[in-house]
Amino acid sequence: MKYAKISAFSAICAGLMAGAGAVSAQNLTLSTGLGQPHMWVAHHMEPFAEAMESKTNGEVTFTKYYGGELSAVGRELDSLNSGVIDVAAPLLAPYHEGRFPLSDITQLPTYGTTSPMVTRAFQGLLDSDVEIAPGKTFYSYEIGDKGIHVWAIGATAPYSISTTSKVLKEPADFTGTLLRAGSALHTIVLGNLGATPVTLPGPQAYEALSRKTIDGIIIAISDWPSYSIQELLRHSIVDVSIGHWESYLAISDAAWGNLSPEHQKQFDETAREVALTNAEKWESNLVEVRQKSEAEDGGSFVSVKDLSPEMQAHMDKAARQSWIDWIEKTEAAGHPAKATAKLYAQLIMAEGGALPDGVGDYLGLN
């Protein structure tokens, strides 16, 4: 009888322990709208999932979906809020028209910036307690009411202007040149340069370039292999960043609330760590792609510093005006763009990056 009581008690304890394990263990649906070779998939999404599964000893696992199988680019927020997915890697904010009005700020032109610098600055923007509007930080204004938790992913390497055959040497060379823009902010920059922007998502770039329906593209050189365009592009202007593309690793509030406090801490730590290793990969890949282009495809990479004084002045003026145009357009739509730009500019300068001439004065930083 005593043995029976002990056995029954042991069975109850085992059942409670099993129940506790079931509550703490989580399998999360992890989705990307991008293909598996993309830098944000192969070198961010995959390492993040592996690191989380390892850190949690398999208590947090992921079921992965690629290439828009569950949620296409630009649909990530709706999919997170509806419960179709638990984690978006990445949530591409610039493709959610009007829903993340300040998140494309990293696409503003800068000088001397790298992927790690911009990644740290953008995460700093998310972490900042500086108010950009009454009672609102950047995070609370941009993310707070959207039902998600987010972190910066590794920013792309600097966006450069690259063409297939046309060489851009002087300001007049931009006139009539059809260049792919990947975002609304890119169209502002290209317009100020005097080029004709053609808005296209990255996967359509190969066909447009190969058919010569566009003359070139604004994109990170390290991203050329993601779209198989490295053999098409011959001439690039470097050492001036047409911004960096940033986006978010995002988890729904519902999925976040189901994680234990320990797993939430591990998720936060892992997101920050992997973003920076991803950023380093963007930079190393930039060197590799450039070297291969020069050696095998006749690629030419000309520093903006080696262009004529007229061309340098033209590009700097366009960069400065693009900050002003984006700020004034976004402010007119009712969003605190100037306060956000001022904070971001301070973070970029603290990282060692530089602003186009006149931007600091416009923002009241000098």
XYZ file of C-alpha atoms in Angstrom:
366
model
C 0.000 0.000 0.000
C 2.833 2.341 0.890
C 4.501 1.522 -2.446
C 1.286 2.246 -4.287
C 1.036 5.697 -2.637
C 4.633 6.482 -3.498
C 4.094 5.343 -7.094
C 0.972 7.452 -7.396
C 2.782 10.488 -5.980
C 5.688 9.935 -8.390
C 3.292 9.684 -11.289
C 1.638 12.982 -10.309
C 5.019 14.714 -10.005
C 6.098 13.321 -13.362
C 2.890 14.577 -14.920
C 3.392 18.051 -13.450
C 6.975 18.155 -14.668
C 5.918 17.055 -18.129
C 3.235 19.709 -18.129
C 5.736 22.376 -17.098
C 8.057 21.291 -19.887
C 5.228 21.495 -22.399
C 4.470 25.037 -21.312
C 8.078 26.225 -21.527
C 8.935 24.464 -24.811
C 8.030 26.469 -27.882
C 8.098 25.731 -31.584
C 7.901 29.001 -33.491
C 6.943 29.501 -37.113
C 9.841 31.412 -38.672
C 9.242 32.967 -42.071
C 11.090 34.959 -44.696
C 9.906 36.397 -47.971
C 13.458 36.086 -49.329
C 15.221 33.131 -50.918
C 17.664 30.955 -49.017
C 20.836 32.352 -50.700
C 20.052 35.914 -49.567
C 22.432 37.422 -47.025
C 19.595 38.002 -44.571
C 18.570 34.355 -44.774
C 21.813 32.398 -45.032
C 23.723 34.680 -42.658
C 21.066 35.997 -40.303
C 17.889 33.930 -40.158
C 19.676 30.569 -40.144
C 22.384 31.476 -37.577
C 19.771 33.108 -35.357
C 17.588 29.990 -35.306
C 20.567 27.721 -34.710
C 21.897 29.878 -31.874
C 18.500 30.061 -30.152
C 17.953 26.334 -30.360
C 21.426 25.741 -28.953
C 21.164 28.306 -26.135
C 17.786 26.988 -25.010
C 18.872 23.335 -25.233
C 16.126 22.706 -27.758
C 13.358 24.228 -25.647
C 12.797 26.831 -28.372
C 12.736 25.446 -31.914
C 11.680 26.795 -35.283
C 9.732 25.579 -38.281
C 11.128 27.565 -41.194
C 9.506 28.799 -44.372
C 11.388 30.466 -47.208
C 10.763 32.581 -50.284
C 7.303 33.778 -49.275
C 5.867 30.276 -48.743
C 3.791 31.598 -45.817
C 4.252 35.364 -45.974
C 5.435 37.441 -48.913
C 7.643 40.527 -48.740
C 5.522 43.411 -47.476
C 2.991 41.107 -45.822
C 5.036 40.204 -42.749
C 3.272 42.544 -40.317
C -0.197 41.279 -41.216
C 1.024 37.683 -40.984
C 2.489 38.288 -37.522
C -0.668 39.972 -36.246
C -2.962 37.269 -37.635
C -0.880 34.450 -36.156
C 0.041 32.957 -39.536
C 3.693 33.304 -38.501
C 5.422 33.870 -35.161
C 8.705 35.392 -36.326
C 9.588 37.347 -39.477
C 13.244 37.270 -40.481
C 13.269 39.879 -41.794
C 10.248 42.143 -41.643
C 11.041 44.469 -44.555
C 9.624 47.722 -43.225
C 10.108 49.882 -46.362
C 7.762 47.571 -48.297
C 4.937 48.205 -45.788
C 3.810 51.439 -47.383
C 2.951 54.111 -44.830
C 3.113 51.777 -41.836
C 6.731 52.400 -40.777
C 7.190 56.037 -41.826
C 10.540 56.565 -40.100
C 12.242 53.205 -40.555
C 13.857 53.983 -43.908
C 16.023 56.639 -42.286
C 19.147 54.496 -42.726
C 18.749 54.928 -46.494
C 19.764 58.584 -46.236
C 23.170 59.232 -47.834
C 26.260 59.205 -45.618
C 30.034 59.035 -46.001
C 32.408 56.510 -44.511
C 29.751 54.242 -43.031
C 29.893 50.447 -42.840
C 27.330 47.790 -42.104
C 28.398 47.294 -38.452
C 28.345 51.066 -37.845
C 24.812 51.437 -39.199
C 23.612 48.280 -37.428
C 24.791 49.628 -34.081
C 23.363 53.086 -34.810
C 19.960 51.690 -35.804
C 19.793 49.426 -32.741
C 20.801 52.494 -30.727
C 17.850 54.335 -32.260
C 15.545 51.508 -31.155
C 17.047 51.491 -27.650
C 17.135 55.274 -27.202
C 15.035 56.928 -24.491
C 15.212 60.297 -26.286
C 11.736 61.553 -27.150
C 11.189 62.313 -30.840
C 7.580 63.387 -30.142
C 5.810 64.204 -26.866
C 5.976 61.062 -24.738
C 7.293 58.979 -27.655
C 10.705 57.450 -28.302
C 11.580 56.109 -31.738
C 10.611 52.595 -30.641
C 7.301 53.555 -29.092
C 6.388 55.789 -32.042
C 7.388 53.408 -34.815
C 6.797 49.987 -33.242
C 4.801 50.344 -30.033
C 1.241 49.902 -31.332
C 1.939 47.274 -33.998
C 1.727 44.122 -31.878
C 5.341 43.107 -32.374
C 8.766 43.162 -30.720
C 11.676 44.037 -33.023
C 15.466 44.238 -33.275
C 17.784 45.561 -35.975
C 19.177 42.994 -38.364
C 22.557 43.436 -40.018
C 22.377 46.536 -42.195
C 23.381 46.045 -45.793
C 26.746 47.289 -46.923
C 26.646 50.800 -48.426
C 24.369 51.175 -51.428
C 26.340 52.189 -54.510
C 25.431 53.378 -57.994
C 26.364 50.730 -60.551
C 25.753 50.641 -64.304
C 26.062 48.081 -67.083
C 27.767 50.179 -69.775
C 27.197 53.880 -69.187
C 30.000 55.585 -67.262
C 28.892 58.366 -64.923
C 31.724 60.901 -64.840
C 30.054 64.316 -64.844
C 26.729 65.686 -63.538
C 25.221 65.780 -67.033
C 25.775 62.017 -67.372
C 22.895 61.375 -64.974
C 20.398 63.049 -67.305
C 18.174 60.434 -68.914
C 19.918 57.568 -67.103
C 17.416 54.944 -65.938
C 18.464 53.656 -62.525
C 16.626 51.143 -60.373
C 15.374 52.476 -57.039
C 14.424 50.032 -54.321
C 12.516 52.446 -52.108
C 10.789 55.810 -51.990
C 13.890 57.374 -50.474
C 16.020 56.102 -53.340
C 13.720 57.872 -55.787
C 14.378 61.119 -53.901
C 18.151 60.646 -54.160
C 18.061 59.722 -57.845
C 15.782 62.638 -58.640
C 18.207 65.016 -56.964
C 21.072 63.543 -58.969
C 19.144 64.173 -62.183
C 18.648 60.494 -63.059
C 15.345 58.815 -63.884
C 14.353 56.435 -61.056
C 12.662 53.140 -61.905
C 11.173 51.453 -58.838
C 11.787 47.703 -58.924
C 12.113 44.988 -56.263
C 15.494 43.282 -56.207
C 14.380 39.982 -57.818
C 13.332 41.872 -60.988
C 16.706 43.572 -61.401
C 18.362 40.819 -63.447
C 15.769 40.837 -66.195
C 15.634 44.645 -66.334
C 19.430 44.943 -66.540
C 19.903 42.115 -69.029
C 17.183 43.493 -71.331
C 18.648 46.991 -70.949
C 15.339 48.451 -69.819
C 17.393 50.128 -67.102
C 20.963 51.426 -67.280
C 21.931 50.575 -63.738
C 20.933 50.151 -60.157
C 21.327 51.414 -56.604
C 22.173 48.390 -54.473
C 24.816 47.039 -52.096
C 27.670 45.473 -54.060
C 27.753 42.587 -51.586
C 24.141 41.825 -52.570
C 24.874 41.340 -56.283
C 25.068 37.510 -56.034
C 21.658 37.365 -54.317
C 20.125 38.527 -57.597
C 22.716 37.069 -60.014
C 23.582 40.514 -61.371
C 27.330 40.480 -60.738
C 28.131 39.580 -64.360
C 25.988 42.413 -65.724
C 27.352 45.400 -63.804
C 30.598 47.009 -64.926
C 30.911 50.511 -63.495
C 30.381 51.536 -59.854
C 30.852 54.734 -57.872
C 31.995 53.895 -54.340
C 32.950 55.631 -51.077
C 29.641 57.462 -50.979
C 26.792 55.555 -49.421
C 23.364 55.955 -50.956
C 22.280 54.816 -47.527
C 22.116 51.326 -46.061
C 19.009 49.175 -46.078
C 17.940 48.206 -42.571
C 15.045 46.027 -41.481
C 13.744 44.177 -38.468
C 13.803 40.784 -36.877
C 10.228 40.725 -35.543
C 8.243 38.440 -33.254
C 4.552 38.843 -32.542
C 3.528 40.008 -29.065
C 1.537 36.778 -28.696
C 4.542 34.555 -29.419
C 6.774 36.739 -27.241
C 4.359 36.422 -24.324
C 4.470 32.633 -24.590
C 8.247 32.587 -24.087
C 9.589 32.231 -20.558
C 11.501 35.200 -19.126
C 14.740 33.262 -19.604
C 13.925 32.527 -23.231
C 12.970 36.150 -23.810
C 16.364 37.192 -22.471
C 18.111 34.680 -24.717
C 16.078 35.857 -27.711
C 17.091 39.478 -27.082
C 20.770 38.629 -26.608
C 20.855 36.400 -29.673
C 19.126 38.964 -31.879
C 21.739 41.574 -30.992
C 24.689 39.210 -31.409
C 23.613 37.765 -34.751
C 22.821 41.197 -36.193
C 26.447 42.210 -35.751
C 27.890 38.965 -37.123
C 25.537 39.407 -40.092
C 26.817 42.971 -40.509
C 30.417 41.742 -40.603
C 29.436 39.237 -43.285
C 27.928 42.015 -45.415
C 31.289 43.803 -45.260
C 33.469 40.772 -46.001
C 31.201 39.797 -48.880
C 31.567 43.316 -50.295
C 35.315 42.793 -50.584
C 34.896 39.331 -52.131
C 32.327 40.397 -54.728
C 34.339 43.455 -55.705
C 37.575 41.501 -56.095
C 35.866 38.842 -58.191
C 34.208 41.460 -60.389
C 37.527 43.208 -61.024
C 39.384 39.961 -61.726
C 36.793 38.042 -63.759
C 34.205 40.458 -65.156
C 36.137 43.655 -65.841
C 34.372 45.529 -63.091
C 35.453 49.113 -62.409
C 35.052 50.748 -58.983
C 35.780 54.471 -58.869
C 35.924 56.384 -55.592
C 33.792 59.507 -55.469
C 36.996 61.211 -54.290
C 38.569 60.515 -57.690
C 35.768 62.116 -59.680
C 35.911 65.699 -60.917
C 35.300 68.494 -58.408
C 32.068 69.291 -60.261
C 30.837 65.712 -59.928
C 31.773 65.550 -56.236
C 29.942 68.812 -55.562
C 26.923 67.611 -57.534
C 26.669 64.353 -55.606
C 27.179 66.045 -52.248
C 24.487 68.613 -53.043
C 22.087 65.812 -54.039
C 22.890 63.916 -50.832
C 22.260 66.986 -48.676
C 19.019 67.832 -50.475
C 17.803 64.268 -50.055
C 17.984 64.603 -46.259
C 16.005 67.843 -46.446
C 13.440 66.475 -48.909
C 12.824 63.293 -46.892
C 12.499 65.204 -43.634
C 10.137 67.826 -45.025
C 7.999 65.290 -46.875
C 7.722 63.052 -43.805
C 7.050 65.994 -41.486
C 4.291 67.152 -43.840
C 2.685 63.738 -43.383
C 2.614 64.364 -39.625
C 5.655 62.380 -38.462
C 8.639 63.611 -36.373
C 11.220 63.131 -39.108
C 13.553 65.976 -38.156
C 13.886 64.872 -34.533
C 14.464 61.314 -35.721
C 17.036 62.409 -38.283
C 18.866 64.477 -35.678
C 19.084 61.524 -33.296
C 20.149 59.123 -36.053
C 22.765 61.591 -37.324
C 24.248 61.848 -33.826
C 24.422 58.061 -33.585
C 26.080 57.803 -37.005
C 28.669 60.462 -36.160
C 29.388 58.723 -32.840
C 30.207 55.626 -34.900
C 32.657 57.629 -37.020
C 30.444 58.237 -40.057
C 30.050 61.614 -41.746
C 27.059 63.569 -43.023
C 26.829 65.413 -46.345
C 27.947 69.040 -46.075
C 25.244 71.243 -44.649
C 23.128 68.490 -43.079
C 24.528 69.128 -39.602
C 23.636 72.812 -39.883
C 20.136 71.994 -41.111
C 19.601 69.660 -38.145
C 21.013 72.139 -35.649
C 23.966 69.949 -34.730
C 26.695 72.539 -35.397
